Amino acid sequence: GVAVVDLHHLVAHRGDGSGRNVGGVGSAWQPVSVGEQPSNRDYDLIIIGTGSGNSLIGPEMDDWRIAIVEKGVFGGTCLNRGCIPTKMLVYPADLAEHTRHSARLGVHTRYLGADWHDMVQRIFGRIEAIADSGRQYRHGLANVDVYEGHGHFVGEREVEVLGQRIRGRQVVIAAGARSFVPDLPGLDQVPFHTSDSIMRIAHQPRHLVILGGGFIAAEFAHVFGALGSDVTVVNRSHRLLRAEDDDISARFTELAEQRYDLALGARVERVRRSDNGVVVDVDCDGMRRAIEGDVLLLATGRVPNGDQLNASAAGIAIDDLANLPAADLGTTTGTRLEIAASSTAAERPGRIRIGNGGTGDLDFTPYASASLTADLIELIATGVGSRVLADNEDVSFARASS
């Protein structure tokens, strides 16, 4: 049957330090290379994606034949355009913001500005070296073939990439997610950024307009606001961080109002060019506003890349949001397939539910939101917040062993 795996759980339990395999993919079977001669395109394991998927390969797989399929940059979202570069920006932003409040502690400091170009060079100079090193390392392994191109299913456990068809006795889908670009009137006529590109812009914005009110929006509002940009956050809801605890969301919104221009309860009517950049026309509960900025950031969520894999050819049904069936227990396609937690799921706060071998016994593992601003950390540390996560809000992935 289909084995559906939360990759974070799988990697954490891959070994116990004794050299024995204690769970996850590694205990599924003996490698192809033992007792049989595979074709050049038959593999024990195919991994689609080099974000979390790249961390799956361990020393216990040294005698496995492994294929890695990657259409982009090694390291996935977290390394190249997510967790790591954002935190490398958050730290200097925190330093800048602290200068504005240090006097209350008797420390008199001033913020004189940031060299945005130097910050970008420092951050991505390091990250690009790490990504390239990871790529070269995988290319250098005798038992690993790296296919640098877009892969999609053409059959059960069969993937086409770079004009070749490869087969795996096991396939891990760790294809991640991409920024969601909403269908807004006029958006196709104006320049805009997403979290994929905003950290590499040539100049710090004078006035950054952010569409969205989740943690991506909150994080970039903090970064650019602290560094001296004017920031306007346009959000459909009346609160920011609605996916967090109600009290945290409400208090965070109050704190954000002290730092940024907030347009809440907003419906975007259109986006248009202006002499100074971009104008976003919004209706905030019947009050119309024309918000102008030189840079527009779309922070309206992320969507899984499952719709780019031709998953139906492998017998996998995806839903309308391109989610793979990672909550299913039991047999669905008759193939050995592992579905890793996508970065979309990883970005949702709450808890990941892990099935215990299909028995129905559930192990609830805390899984924190990927982004915490200084304000939010302070709220958590002081114990603000009381809402218990409803059962239907769990981020659920089931793990089956066969």
Tab-separated table of C-alpha atoms in Angstrom:
chain	number	residue	atom	x	y	z
A	1	GLY	CA	0.000	0.000	0.000
A	2	VAL	CA	0.930	3.622	-0.027
A	3	ALA	CA	3.156	4.509	2.880
A	4	VAL	CA	2.526	8.125	3.791
A	5	VAL	CA	5.254	9.683	5.874
A	6	ASP	CA	5.809	12.916	7.731
A	7	LEU	CA	9.411	13.522	6.708
A	8	HIS	CA	10.307	15.425	9.879
A	9	HIS	CA	9.307	12.415	11.986
A	10	LEU	CA	11.027	10.015	9.605
A	11	VAL	CA	14.355	11.830	9.653
A	12	ALA	CA	14.283	12.270	13.418
A	13	HIS	CA	13.875	8.510	13.897
A	14	ARG	CA	16.181	7.336	11.117
A	15	GLY	CA	18.840	5.991	13.465
A	16	ASP	CA	19.630	5.647	17.147
A	17	GLY	CA	23.400	6.108	16.890
A	18	SER	CA	24.109	2.393	17.052
A	19	GLY	CA	24.228	1.855	13.319
A	20	ARG	CA	20.863	0.106	13.396
A	21	ASN	CA	17.883	1.375	11.459
A	22	VAL	CA	15.103	2.038	13.935
A	23	GLY	CA	12.339	3.308	11.720
A	24	GLY	CA	11.362	5.120	8.567
A	25	VAL	CA	12.288	4.343	5.015
A	26	GLY	CA	15.551	2.623	5.828
A	27	SER	CA	13.895	-0.423	7.406
A	28	ALA	CA	11.545	-1.072	4.486
A	29	TRP	CA	13.621	-3.556	2.472
A	30	GLN	CA	17.079	-4.620	1.388
A	31	PRO	CA	18.590	-2.536	-1.419
A	32	VAL	CA	18.224	-3.450	-5.066
A	33	SER	CA	21.954	-3.997	-5.342
A	34	VAL	CA	21.796	-6.998	-2.996
A	35	GLY	CA	21.070	-10.195	-4.897
A	36	GLU	CA	19.997	-8.648	-8.217
A	37	GLN	CA	21.292	-6.517	-11.053
A	38	PRO	CA	19.175	-3.404	-11.632
A	39	SER	CA	19.027	-1.496	-14.907
A	40	ASN	CA	20.780	1.857	-15.120
A	41	ARG	CA	17.516	3.630	-14.393
A	42	ASP	CA	16.209	1.476	-11.558
A	43	TYR	CA	16.678	2.867	-8.066
A	44	ASP	CA	15.992	1.846	-4.502
A	45	LEU	CA	14.891	5.387	-3.790
A	46	ILE	CA	13.859	8.423	-5.828
A	47	ILE	CA	13.606	11.742	-3.993
A	48	ILE	CA	11.770	14.601	-5.680
A	49	GLY	CA	12.990	17.834	-4.114
A	50	THR	CA	16.155	18.786	-2.229
A	51	GLY	CA	14.718	20.773	0.649
A	52	SER	CA	13.703	18.444	3.462
A	53	GLY	CA	14.117	15.564	1.018
A	54	ASN	CA	17.859	16.120	0.806
A	55	SER	CA	18.226	15.449	4.537
A	56	LEU	CA	16.701	11.995	4.194
A	57	ILE	CA	19.818	10.231	2.898
A	58	GLY	CA	21.920	8.751	5.695
A	59	PRO	CA	24.945	6.450	5.999
A	60	GLU	CA	22.679	3.416	6.354
A	61	MET	CA	21.772	3.952	2.695
A	62	ASP	CA	25.348	3.741	1.397
A	63	ASP	CA	24.529	0.559	-0.520
A	64	TRP	CA	21.310	1.939	-1.987
A	65	ARG	CA	20.990	3.293	-5.503
A	66	ILE	CA	19.401	6.722	-5.082
A	67	ALA	CA	18.148	9.331	-7.532
A	68	ILE	CA	17.574	12.959	-6.558
A	69	VAL	CA	15.384	15.133	-8.781
A	70	GLU	CA	15.643	18.908	-8.376
A	71	LYS	CA	14.431	21.572	-10.796
A	72	GLY	CA	15.717	24.533	-8.803
A	73	VAL	CA	18.436	25.370	-6.301
A	74	PHE	CA	19.644	22.783	-3.811
A	75	GLY	CA	18.367	23.299	-0.295
A	76	GLY	CA	14.777	24.198	-1.116
A	77	THR	CA	12.762	27.015	0.408
A	78	CYS	CA	14.248	26.997	3.912
A	79	LEU	CA	17.843	27.513	2.860
A	80	ASN	CA	17.430	29.749	-0.171
A	81	ARG	CA	14.347	31.914	0.341
A	82	GLY	CA	12.748	31.011	3.656
A	83	CYS	CA	13.766	30.272	7.210
A	84	ILE	CA	17.508	30.912	7.029
A	85	PRO	CA	17.809	34.160	5.032
A	86	THR	CA	14.792	35.672	6.783
A	87	LYS	CA	16.330	35.028	10.210
A	88	MET	CA	19.602	36.502	8.975
A	89	LEU	CA	17.588	39.646	8.205
A	90	VAL	CA	15.542	39.547	11.399
A	91	TYR	CA	18.642	39.750	13.595
A	92	PRO	CA	19.950	43.083	12.233
A	93	ALA	CA	16.355	44.341	12.147
A	94	ASP	CA	16.048	43.495	15.847
A	95	LEU	CA	19.258	45.409	16.557
A	96	ALA	CA	17.903	48.432	14.706
A	97	GLU	CA	14.547	48.271	16.505
A	98	HIS	CA	16.190	47.961	19.926
A	99	THR	CA	17.887	51.334	19.496
A	100	ARG	CA	14.467	52.973	19.512
A	101	HIS	CA	13.587	51.566	22.928
A	102	SER	CA	16.895	51.276	24.766
A	103	ALA	CA	16.538	54.638	26.536
A	104	ARG	CA	13.941	53.172	28.860
A	105	LEU	CA	16.740	50.965	30.174
A	106	GLY	CA	19.122	53.868	30.549
A	107	VAL	CA	21.053	53.040	27.377
A	108	HIS	CA	21.156	55.863	24.846
A	109	THR	CA	21.630	54.645	21.282
A	110	ARG	CA	20.753	55.930	17.843
A	111	TYR	CA	19.934	54.152	14.609
A	112	LEU	CA	21.788	55.763	11.697
A	113	GLY	CA	20.578	53.488	8.902
A	114	ALA	CA	21.428	50.209	7.207
A	115	ASP	CA	23.556	49.297	4.215
A	116	TRP	CA	21.028	47.094	2.448
A	117	HIS	CA	23.420	46.076	-0.325
A	118	ASP	CA	26.026	44.837	2.153
A	119	MET	CA	23.395	42.924	4.130
A	120	VAL	CA	22.146	41.126	1.022
A	121	GLN	CA	25.702	40.293	-0.072
A	122	ARG	CA	26.607	38.927	3.363
A	123	ILE	CA	23.492	36.767	3.629
A	124	PHE	CA	23.314	35.316	0.161
A	125	GLY	CA	27.056	35.057	-0.252
A	126	ARG	CA	26.953	32.515	2.564
A	127	ILE	CA	23.746	30.816	1.511
A	128	GLU	CA	24.723	30.354	-2.109
A	129	ALA	CA	27.988	28.757	-1.040
A	130	ILE	CA	26.107	26.298	1.180
A	131	ALA	CA	23.617	25.437	-1.570
A	132	ASP	CA	26.399	24.872	-4.095
A	133	SER	CA	28.379	22.784	-1.611
A	134	GLY	CA	25.342	20.570	-1.004
A	135	ARG	CA	24.853	20.130	-4.730
A	136	GLN	CA	28.493	19.229	-5.307
A	137	TYR	CA	28.435	16.780	-2.403
A	138	ARG	CA	25.458	14.872	-3.801
A	139	HIS	CA	27.036	14.814	-7.260
A	140	GLY	CA	30.152	13.318	-5.681
A	141	LEU	CA	28.426	10.309	-4.090
A	142	ALA	CA	28.937	7.105	-6.054
A	143	ASN	CA	25.506	5.721	-5.194
A	144	VAL	CA	23.534	8.919	-5.941
A	145	ASP	CA	22.491	10.234	-9.350
A	146	VAL	CA	21.373	13.861	-9.457
A	147	TYR	CA	18.846	14.871	-12.119
A	148	GLU	CA	18.702	18.660	-12.351
A	149	GLY	CA	15.394	19.253	-14.055
A	150	HIS	CA	11.649	19.108	-13.588
A	151	GLY	CA	10.368	15.636	-12.778
A	152	HIS	CA	6.833	14.305	-13.112
A	153	PHE	CA	5.171	10.941	-12.818
A	154	VAL	CA	4.480	8.848	-15.894
A	155	GLY	CA	3.443	5.757	-13.957
A	156	GLU	CA	3.460	4.148	-10.551
A	157	ARG	CA	6.895	4.798	-9.077
A	158	GLU	CA	8.089	5.963	-12.486
A	159	VAL	CA	9.314	9.520	-13.053
A	160	GLU	CA	10.303	11.325	-16.221
A	161	VAL	CA	13.033	13.930	-15.958
A	162	LEU	CA	15.337	15.443	-18.597
A	163	GLY	CA	13.795	13.167	-21.205
A	164	GLN	CA	14.622	10.010	-19.242
A	165	ARG	CA	12.357	7.663	-17.346
A	166	ILE	CA	13.563	6.397	-14.002
A	167	ARG	CA	11.918	3.882	-11.677
A	168	GLY	CA	12.105	3.626	-7.905
A	169	ARG	CA	11.141	0.868	-5.536
A	170	GLN	CA	10.342	3.776	-3.271
A	171	VAL	CA	9.606	7.400	-4.117
A	172	VAL	CA	9.691	10.326	-1.703
A	173	ILE	CA	7.738	13.396	-2.758
A	174	ALA	CA	9.299	16.421	-1.083
A	175	ALA	CA	8.458	18.942	-3.783
A	176	GLY	CA	7.569	21.743	-1.390
A	177	ALA	CA	5.484	24.769	-2.284
A	178	ARG	CA	5.567	28.103	-4.073
A	179	SER	CA	4.239	31.563	-3.381
A	180	PHE	CA	0.566	32.074	-4.141
A	181	VAL	CA	-0.152	34.957	-6.516
A	182	PRO	CA	-3.776	36.085	-6.252
A	183	ASP	CA	-5.838	37.064	-9.265
A	184	LEU	CA	-6.185	40.794	-8.691
A	185	PRO	CA	-7.306	43.356	-11.282
A	186	GLY	CA	-4.254	45.103	-12.694
A	187	LEU	CA	-1.677	42.900	-11.009
A	188	ASP	CA	-0.347	41.693	-14.347
A	189	GLN	CA	0.488	45.303	-15.234
A	190	VAL	CA	2.614	46.192	-12.193
A	191	PRO	CA	5.922	44.957	-10.730
A	192	PHE	CA	5.618	42.987	-7.509
A	193	HIS	CA	7.617	40.691	-5.263
A	194	THR	CA	6.913	37.580	-3.232
A	195	SER	CA	8.926	36.100	-0.374
A	196	ASP	CA	10.984	34.356	-3.072
A	197	SER	CA	12.413	37.619	-4.392
A	198	ILE	CA	11.926	40.419	-1.833
A	199	MET	CA	15.138	39.663	0.063
A	200	ARG	CA	17.259	40.130	-3.059
A	201	ILE	CA	15.934	43.520	-4.189
A	202	ALA	CA	18.600	46.036	-5.167
A	203	HIS	CA	17.493	48.837	-2.840
A	204	GLN	CA	15.673	49.074	0.459
A	205	PRO	CA	12.084	50.261	-0.162
A	206	ARG	CA	11.061	53.741	0.828
A	207	HIS	CA	7.471	52.587	1.298
A	208	LEU	CA	6.695	48.873	1.252
A	209	VAL	CA	3.064	47.834	0.691
A	210	ILE	CA	2.372	44.282	1.851
A	211	LEU	CA	-0.723	42.321	0.865
A	212	GLY	CA	-1.433	39.659	3.488
A	213	GLY	CA	-1.524	39.363	7.259
A	214	GLY	CA	0.094	36.032	8.100
A	215	PHE	CA	3.537	35.350	9.493
A	216	ILE	CA	5.320	36.052	6.191
A	217	ALA	CA	3.730	39.491	6.065
A	218	ALA	CA	4.471	40.088	9.746
A	219	GLU	CA	8.102	39.079	9.421
A	220	PHE	CA	8.865	41.300	6.437
A	221	ALA	CA	6.939	44.207	7.979
A	222	HIS	CA	9.215	43.904	10.998
A	223	VAL	CA	12.405	43.638	8.927
A	224	PHE	CA	11.788	46.564	6.617
A	225	GLY	CA	10.001	48.678	9.217
A	226	ALA	CA	12.857	48.288	11.687
A	227	LEU	CA	15.422	49.168	9.016
A	228	GLY	CA	13.617	52.416	8.271
A	229	SER	CA	11.113	51.767	5.486
A	230	ASP	CA	7.538	52.988	5.773
A	231	VAL	CA	5.281	49.933	5.795
A	232	THR	CA	1.584	49.501	5.018
A	233	VAL	CA	0.004	46.097	5.640
A	234	VAL	CA	-3.201	45.399	3.712
A	235	ASN	CA	-5.176	42.490	5.144
A	236	ARG	CA	-8.620	41.072	4.442
A	237	SER	CA	-9.145	40.184	8.087
A	238	HIS	CA	-9.394	42.684	10.934
A	239	ARG	CA	-6.563	40.923	12.766
A	240	LEU	CA	-3.050	39.872	11.818
A	241	LEU	CA	-1.741	36.354	12.470
A	242	ARG	CA	-5.254	34.915	12.615
A	243	ALA	CA	-3.887	31.364	12.545
A	244	GLU	CA	-2.239	31.941	15.920
A	245	ASP	CA	-3.929	31.876	19.298
A	246	ASP	CA	-6.751	34.452	19.413
A	247	ASP	CA	-5.187	36.475	22.234
A	248	ILE	CA	-1.780	36.513	20.565
A	249	SER	CA	-3.337	37.541	17.259
A	250	ALA	CA	-5.275	40.389	18.880
A	251	ARG	CA	-2.320	41.666	20.895
A	252	PHE	CA	0.063	41.371	17.962
A	253	THR	CA	-2.320	43.467	15.874
A	254	GLU	CA	-2.359	46.137	18.584
A	255	LEU	CA	1.438	46.223	18.644
A	256	ALA	CA	1.632	46.298	14.845
A	257	GLU	CA	-0.642	49.350	14.759
A	258	GLN	CA	2.003	51.194	16.759
A	259	ARG	CA	4.670	50.483	14.129
A	260	TYR	CA	2.977	50.262	10.728
A	261	ASP	CA	0.096	51.653	8.740
A	262	LEU	CA	-2.577	48.937	8.791
A	263	ALA	CA	-5.417	48.653	6.283
A	264	LEU	CA	-7.580	45.967	7.873
A	265	GLY	CA	-10.876	44.519	6.716
A	266	ALA	CA	-9.626	45.403	3.253
A	267	ARG	CA	-10.892	44.275	-0.123
A	268	VAL	CA	-8.422	44.998	-2.914
A	269	GLU	CA	-10.269	46.563	-5.841
A	270	ARG	CA	-7.333	46.941	-8.199
A	271	VAL	CA	-3.584	47.474	-8.443
A	272	ARG	CA	-2.099	50.108	-10.752
A	273	ARG	CA	1.141	51.809	-11.642
A	274	SER	CA	2.040	55.278	-10.460
A	275	ASP	CA	4.924	57.663	-11.000
A	276	ASN	CA	6.383	56.559	-7.671
A	277	GLY	CA	5.746	52.839	-8.036
A	278	VAL	CA	2.462	51.072	-7.330
A	279	VAL	CA	-0.961	52.057	-6.013
A	280	VAL	CA	-3.279	49.575	-4.317
A	281	ASP	CA	-6.919	50.671	-4.278
A	282	VAL	CA	-8.762	49.102	-1.346
A	283	ASP	CA	-12.145	49.226	0.323
A	284	CYS	CA	-11.831	48.936	4.099
A	285	ASP	CA	-15.345	48.346	5.421
A	286	GLY	CA	-16.780	50.938	3.048
A	287	MET	CA	-13.892	53.371	3.360
A	288	ARG	CA	-11.847	53.652	0.181
A	289	ARG	CA	-8.091	54.153	0.253
A	290	ALA	CA	-5.446	54.532	-2.428
A	291	ILE	CA	-2.223	53.194	-0.922
A	292	GLU	CA	0.925	54.118	-2.795
A	293	GLY	CA	4.368	52.582	-2.361
A	294	ASP	CA	7.511	52.049	-4.370
A	295	VAL	CA	7.577	48.272	-3.696
A	296	LEU	CA	4.676	45.804	-3.542
A	297	LEU	CA	5.045	42.506	-1.664
A	298	LEU	CA	2.523	39.697	-2.033
A	299	ALA	CA	2.450	37.662	1.179
A	300	THR	CA	-0.836	35.903	0.482
A	301	GLY	CA	0.201	32.349	1.290
A	302	ARG	CA	1.831	29.408	-0.434
A	303	VAL	CA	0.488	26.541	-2.504
A	304	PRO	CA	1.853	22.986	-2.757
A	305	ASN	CA	3.698	21.916	-5.885
A	306	GLY	CA	1.673	18.722	-6.102
A	307	ASP	CA	-0.152	20.010	-9.181
A	308	GLN	CA	3.128	20.062	-11.115
A	309	LEU	CA	3.928	16.370	-10.665
A	310	ASN	CA	1.253	14.727	-12.847
A	311	ALA	CA	0.413	12.804	-9.690
A	312	SER	CA	-2.582	11.046	-11.241
A	313	ALA	CA	-0.198	8.987	-13.374
A	314	ALA	CA	1.094	7.460	-10.146
A	315	GLY	CA	-2.429	6.808	-8.912
A	316	ILE	CA	-2.347	9.751	-6.517
A	317	ALA	CA	-5.376	12.004	-6.287
A	318	ILE	CA	-4.717	15.616	-5.299
A	319	ASP	CA	-7.371	17.974	-4.025
A	320	ASP	CA	-8.395	21.350	-5.421
A	321	LEU	CA	-5.577	23.028	-3.468
A	322	ALA	CA	-2.942	20.655	-4.941
A	323	ASN	CA	-2.503	18.894	-1.608
A	324	LEU	CA	-1.247	15.327	-1.741
A	325	PRO	CA	-3.211	12.731	0.295
A	326	ALA	CA	-0.791	12.714	3.203
A	327	ALA	CA	-3.564	12.155	5.741
A	328	ASP	CA	-4.652	8.817	4.303
A	329	LEU	CA	-4.107	5.584	6.193
A	330	GLY	CA	-3.777	2.267	4.455
A	331	THR	CA	-3.580	1.280	0.822
A	332	THR	CA	-4.507	3.713	-1.935
A	333	THR	CA	-2.389	2.979	-5.002
A	334	GLY	CA	-0.689	-0.356	-4.442
A	335	THR	CA	2.757	1.264	-4.751
A	336	ARG	CA	5.443	2.062	-2.261
A	337	LEU	CA	5.314	5.828	-2.002
A	338	GLU	CA	6.403	8.256	0.663
A	339	ILE	CA	4.837	11.706	0.828
A	340	ALA	CA	6.861	14.194	2.812
A	341	ALA	CA	5.291	17.066	4.708
A	342	SER	CA	5.283	19.938	2.236
A	343	SER	CA	6.566	23.342	3.196
A	344	THR	CA	2.976	24.575	3.037
A	345	ALA	CA	2.070	22.327	5.943
A	346	ALA	CA	5.269	23.172	7.744
A	347	GLU	CA	4.390	26.850	7.601
A	348	ARG	CA	1.051	26.330	9.312
A	349	PRO	CA	1.207	26.726	13.071
A	350	GLY	CA	-0.314	24.059	15.271
A	351	ARG	CA	0.425	20.393	15.605
A	352	ILE	CA	1.375	17.658	13.208
A	353	ARG	CA	-0.525	14.450	13.784
A	354	ILE	CA	1.486	11.333	13.079
A	355	GLY	CA	-0.248	7.987	12.680
A	356	ASN	CA	1.411	5.063	14.453
A	357	GLY	CA	1.843	2.490	11.709
A	358	GLY	CA	-1.791	2.743	10.655
A	359	THR	CA	-3.047	1.462	14.014
A	360	GLY	CA	-5.066	4.586	14.699
A	361	ASP	CA	-2.991	5.492	17.761
A	362	LEU	CA	-1.944	9.086	17.259
A	363	ASP	CA	1.188	10.766	18.493
A	364	PHE	CA	0.618	14.519	18.740
A	365	THR	CA	3.881	16.343	18.218
A	366	PRO	CA	4.108	20.111	18.785
A	367	TYR	CA	5.132	21.964	15.654
A	368	ALA	CA	5.806	25.655	16.034
A	369	SER	CA	5.194	28.333	13.457
A	370	ALA	CA	8.293	28.883	11.343
A	371	SER	CA	8.400	32.601	12.005
A	372	LEU	CA	8.486	34.408	15.337
A	373	THR	CA	8.978	38.135	15.587
A	374	ALA	CA	10.313	39.737	18.741
A	375	ASP	CA	6.836	40.982	19.650
A	376	LEU	CA	5.316	37.526	19.276
A	377	ILE	CA	8.069	35.862	21.311
A	378	GLU	CA	7.413	38.366	24.098
A	379	LEU	CA	3.706	37.538	24.053
A	380	ILE	CA	4.406	33.818	24.293
A	381	ALA	CA	6.974	34.303	27.050
A	382	THR	CA	4.517	36.298	29.154
A	383	GLY	CA	1.853	33.641	28.833
A	384	VAL	CA	-0.651	35.589	26.760
A	385	GLY	CA	-3.022	33.273	24.919
A	386	SER	CA	-5.671	30.779	25.839
A	387	ARG	CA	-7.338	29.313	22.746
A	388	VAL	CA	-6.970	25.559	22.399
A	389	LEU	CA	-6.419	24.404	18.846
A	390	ALA	CA	-9.601	22.823	17.562
A	391	ASP	CA	-9.383	19.246	16.357
A	392	ASN	CA	-10.172	20.197	12.776
A	393	GLU	CA	-7.226	22.605	12.744
A	394	ASP	CA	-4.601	19.881	13.124
A	395	VAL	CA	-2.034	19.622	10.371
A	396	SER	CA	-2.327	15.897	9.853
A	397	PHE	CA	0.054	13.454	8.270
A	398	ALA	CA	-0.267	9.738	8.765
A	399	ARG	CA	2.633	7.307	8.772
A	400	ALA	CA	2.091	3.770	7.556
A	401	SER	CA	4.738	1.062	7.540
A	402	SER	CA	3.561	-0.971	4.578
